[in-house]
Amino acid sequence: METGFDLNLLRVLVALDRTRNVTRAALELDMSQSGFSTALARLRRRFGDPLFVRTARGMEPTARAATMIETARHVLAEVRSGVLDQPVFEPRTARTEFRLALADVAEIVFLPRLLKHLQAVAPNVSLKSDPWRRDDLHAAMEAGHVDLAVGYFPDLGTAGIYTQRLYTHTFACMLRPGHPALKAPLTERTYGELGHAIVTSPSRSDELFEHFLERRRIERRVALRTPHHLSLPAIIEKTDLIATVPLATAHRHAQAGLVELARLPFDPPFFAVRQYWHRRGHHDPRVRWLQSQMSELFNDTSDEWIDVERQLYGRLRGRAARDTATRR
């Protein structure tokens, strides 16, 4: 088809074939009868064919028109479904892969519950999780390589990124079962003297805690630096080292019987766990559906660690919020 052809003329062909009457076809397209006749005349001149001829049964298509009409129906259907119709996401039948940006410590928290939920409501959907580097994550989201980043990513508070808070979280200590330091509540002095295993991976929550210690001028003796959160429980279980990690992670390992939890000997920092997405996916029904599932699964009401937090720190979260408001 040559450049400049008016695709609206395809609607004229299809409407006249369906009604076999110029007046009814014009009404169907909300056109005047003279306007419809002018459009039909343009088609006849363009293709050098009468296209429709008047018979006792109404306007009958010529052989050339019959071939064109089948193609026109297909083209118009493609335009409706691919351009005009509002796209929808049907989780029960969808076959797609969602791409998440999660640190390894966040995978422990989010993936078990999310995967169990998806198996029930979207059985043909799969997940891909990657621990994107700080310098690469924004570009990956911009390029469409990441649908959602979930966790603590303060660096993503930039133009083009949408964010939604899910819940608030904090930190706890892990020690081996029977560790001598568990015989009494940890003191700041004991905390500083114990050998610490710390994670050096580019986790924003780890950096948050490091900066918190620096501001409080709290020193600790580092016995091990490792880039992996997942090796910590095995290390802690067999040594007298201590590790400070997000509460959810520590609680998961404690439930497995590998470690025991202990409160920090000072008021810990809190941080907001959020989900982040790029504006290119803001109106994508597929991404919007995943966002809604995350916000339903992980929120203040469903926070399964709040009771553990209160056992360790009481109602500290409320006091911390009031102190922050006072300082502001």
Tab-separated table of N, CA, C and O in Angstrom, residues 22 66 69 91 102 120 134-135 137-138 147 149 156 169 178-179 181 192 233-234 291 298 326:
chain	number	residue	atom	x	y	z
A	22	VAL	N	-25.813	1.751	1.424
A	22	VAL	CA	-25.024	2.959	1.653
A	22	VAL	C	-25.564	3.756	2.835
A	22	VAL	O	-24.809	4.254	3.679
A	66	ALA	N	-13.948	-8.174	-2.478
A	66	ALA	CA	-14.051	-9.288	-1.530
A	66	ALA	C	-12.687	-9.619	-0.938
A	66	ALA	O	-12.561	-9.888	0.271
A	69	ILE	N	-11.666	-6.768	1.468
A	69	ILE	CA	-12.460	-6.710	2.701
A	69	ILE	C	-11.895	-7.656	3.759
A	69	ILE	O	-11.825	-7.306	4.941
A	91	PRO	N	-4.250	-12.873	34.993
A	91	PRO	CA	-3.243	-13.691	35.685
A	91	PRO	C	-3.459	-15.190	35.535
A	91	PRO	O	-2.488	-15.951	35.478
A	102	LEU	N	16.229	-7.721	43.569
A	102	LEU	CA	16.220	-8.071	44.990
A	102	LEU	C	17.636	-8.403	45.433
A	102	LEU	O	18.358	-9.126	44.737
A	120	ALA	N	-0.909	-20.002	43.106
A	120	ALA	CA	-2.354	-20.130	43.289
A	120	ALA	C	-3.143	-19.257	42.319
A	120	ALA	O	-4.195	-19.677	41.820
A	134	ARG	N	24.276	-0.947	42.301
A	134	ARG	CA	23.682	0.371	42.499
A	134	ARG	C	23.772	1.233	41.250
A	134	ARG	O	22.794	1.881	40.854
A	135	ASP	N	24.918	1.250	40.605
A	135	ASP	CA	25.117	2.121	39.450
A	135	ASP	C	24.352	1.649	38.218
A	135	ASP	O	24.185	2.409	37.265
A	137	LEU	N	21.225	-0.190	38.384
A	137	LEU	CA	19.808	-0.498	38.593
A	137	LEU	C	18.885	0.495	37.896
A	137	LEU	O	17.930	0.097	37.219
A	138	HIS	N	19.141	1.783	38.031
A	138	HIS	CA	18.254	2.768	37.409
A	138	HIS	C	18.226	2.582	35.897
A	138	HIS	O	17.157	2.610	35.270
A	147	ASP	N	11.112	-5.033	36.238
A	147	ASP	CA	9.722	-4.612	36.424
A	147	ASP	C	9.526	-3.943	37.786
A	147	ASP	O	8.871	-2.911	37.882
A	149	ALA	N	11.700	-3.166	41.655
A	149	ALA	CA	12.764	-3.299	42.641
A	149	ALA	C	12.089	-3.241	44.001
A	149	ALA	O	11.267	-2.364	44.253
A	156	LEU	N	17.094	5.247	44.504
A	156	LEU	CA	16.105	5.272	43.423
A	156	LEU	C	15.090	6.402	43.574
A	156	LEU	O	14.129	6.457	42.810
A	169	HIS	N	10.831	-1.519	58.826
A	169	HIS	CA	11.601	-2.652	59.333
A	169	HIS	C	12.797	-2.172	60.146
A	169	HIS	O	13.124	-0.982	60.150
A	178	GLY	N	23.125	-21.198	72.556
A	178	GLY	CA	24.009	-21.475	73.686
A	178	GLY	C	25.187	-20.528	73.807
A	178	GLY	O	26.079	-20.754	74.635
A	179	HIS	N	25.221	-19.484	72.993
A	179	HIS	CA	26.326	-18.522	73.069
A	179	HIS	C	26.349	-17.907	74.473
A	179	HIS	O	25.315	-17.538	75.029
A	181	ALA	N	27.058	-15.044	75.457
A	181	ALA	CA	26.524	-13.679	75.507
A	181	ALA	C	25.015	-13.649	75.649
A	181	ALA	O	24.440	-12.604	75.969
A	192	GLY	N	30.457	-4.513	71.366
A	192	GLY	CA	31.673	-4.031	70.718
A	192	GLY	C	32.819	-5.012	70.800
A	192	GLY	O	33.672	-5.060	69.905
A	233	PRO	N	24.311	-17.618	58.513
A	233	PRO	CA	23.807	-18.536	59.544
A	233	PRO	C	24.723	-19.739	59.783
A	233	PRO	O	24.903	-20.152	60.929
A	234	ALA	N	25.302	-20.288	58.722
A	234	ALA	CA	26.211	-21.421	58.895
A	234	ALA	C	27.462	-21.001	59.658
A	234	ALA	O	27.987	-21.765	60.482
A	291	GLN	N	2.428	-5.008	41.133
A	291	GLN	CA	2.496	-4.035	42.230
A	291	GLN	C	1.373	-4.268	43.233
A	291	GLN	O	1.592	-4.240	44.454
A	298	PHE	N	2.560	-7.690	51.334
A	298	PHE	CA	3.537	-7.095	52.242
A	298	PHE	C	3.103	-5.676	52.594
A	298	PHE	O	3.210	-4.764	51.768
A	326	THR	N	9.995	15.331	66.237
A	326	THR	CA	10.445	16.413	67.114
A	326	THR	C	11.707	17.072	66.573
A	326	THR	O	11.848	18.300	66.564
